[in-house]
Amino acid sequence: MDRPNLSEKDVKRVWVEDDAICVELKDGRIGWELIRDYEPLRKATRKQLENCRVDCDGVCFDDLDEGLELSNFFFPEKLDD
């Protein structure tokens, strides 16, 4: 299966859960990336994680100099319909 081609115009909101960064698209799909899978995110404070924004095709964490591609949030086993 091909990765979806997503950009900031597709995103409705981004939020932080205890164990994941979550993205909701305007079409209602919700995807996530587990914090434990990324060392900079594991070491970050909640405040640093919450200081994120969607830019072009990713979620950027300015305090951490880290970014996650939007397409990874929705590839395929991470999709919650």
CSV table of C-alpha atoms in Angstrom, one decimal:
chain,number,residue,atom,x,y,z
A,1,MET,CA,0.0,0.0,0.0
A,2,ASP,CA,1.3,3.5,-0.9
A,3,ARG,CA,1.7,6.2,1.7
A,4,PRO,CA,-0.9,8.9,1.5
A,5,ASN,CA,0.1,12.2,0.1
A,6,LEU,CA,-0.8,14.7,2.9
A,7,SER,CA,-0.2,18.3,3.6
A,8,GLU,CA,-1.1,20.9,6.2
A,9,LYS,CA,-4.3,21.7,4.3
A,10,ASP,CA,-5.6,18.2,5.1
A,11,VAL,CA,-5.1,18.6,8.9
A,12,LYS,CA,-8.0,19.6,11.2
A,13,ARG,CA,-6.0,19.3,14.5
A,14,VAL,CA,-3.0,17.9,16.3
A,15,TRP,CA,-2.9,16.9,19.9
A,16,VAL,CA,-0.7,15.1,22.5
A,17,GLU,CA,-1.9,12.0,24.4
A,18,ASP,CA,0.1,10.3,27.2
A,19,ASP,CA,1.8,8.0,24.8
A,20,ALA,CA,1.2,9.4,21.3
A,21,ILE,CA,1.1,12.4,19.0
A,22,CYS,CA,-2.3,12.4,17.2
A,23,VAL,CA,-3.5,14.0,14.0
A,24,GLU,CA,-7.1,14.4,12.8
A,25,LEU,CA,-7.7,15.1,9.2
A,26,LYS,CA,-10.5,17.1,7.8
A,27,ASP,CA,-12.0,13.9,6.4
A,28,GLY,CA,-12.3,12.5,9.9
A,29,ARG,CA,-9.5,10.0,9.8
A,30,ILE,CA,-7.3,9.9,13.0
A,31,GLY,CA,-3.7,8.7,13.0
A,32,TRP,CA,-0.9,8.7,15.5
A,33,GLU,CA,2.8,8.2,16.1
A,34,LEU,CA,3.9,6.6,19.4
A,35,ILE,CA,6.2,8.9,21.5
A,36,ARG,CA,8.3,5.9,22.5
A,37,ASP,CA,9.4,5.3,18.9
A,38,TYR,CA,11.3,8.6,18.8
A,39,GLU,CA,14.1,9.3,21.2
A,40,PRO,CA,13.8,13.1,21.1
A,41,LEU,CA,10.1,12.8,21.9
A,42,ARG,CA,10.7,10.3,24.7
A,43,LYS,CA,13.1,12.7,26.4
A,44,ALA,CA,10.8,15.7,25.9
A,45,THR,CA,8.6,17.4,28.5
A,46,ARG,CA,4.8,17.6,27.9
A,47,LYS,CA,5.2,21.3,27.3
A,48,GLN,CA,7.8,20.7,24.6
A,49,LEU,CA,5.6,18.1,22.9
A,50,GLU,CA,2.6,20.4,23.0
A,51,ASN,CA,4.6,23.1,21.3
A,52,CYS,CA,4.1,21.6,17.9
A,53,ARG,CA,2.7,22.8,14.6
A,54,VAL,CA,1.8,21.4,11.2
A,55,ASP,CA,4.0,22.7,8.5
A,56,CYS,CA,3.9,21.6,4.8
A,57,ASP,CA,3.9,17.8,5.1
A,58,GLY,CA,4.8,17.3,8.8
A,59,VAL,CA,4.3,17.9,12.4
A,60,CYS,CA,7.2,20.1,13.7
A,61,PHE,CA,8.3,20.3,17.3
A,62,ASP,CA,10.2,23.6,17.4
A,63,ASP,CA,11.6,23.2,20.9
A,64,LEU,CA,13.1,19.8,19.9
A,65,ASP,CA,14.3,20.5,16.4
A,66,GLU,CA,12.3,17.4,15.4
A,67,GLY,CA,9.6,16.7,12.8
A,68,LEU,CA,7.4,13.8,11.8
A,69,GLU,CA,6.0,13.2,8.3
A,70,LEU,CA,2.2,13.4,8.2
A,71,SER,CA,2.0,10.3,5.9
A,72,ASN,CA,3.6,8.2,8.7
A,73,PHE,CA,0.6,8.9,11.0
A,74,PHE,CA,-1.7,7.1,8.5
A,75,PHE,CA,0.3,4.2,7.2
A,76,PRO,CA,-1.7,1.6,7.3
A,77,GLU,CA,-1.7,-0.1,10.6
A,78,LYS,CA,-1.9,3.3,12.4
A,79,LEU,CA,-5.2,4.3,10.9
A,80,ASP,CA,-8.2,4.6,13.1
A,81,ASP,CA,-11.4,4.8,11.0
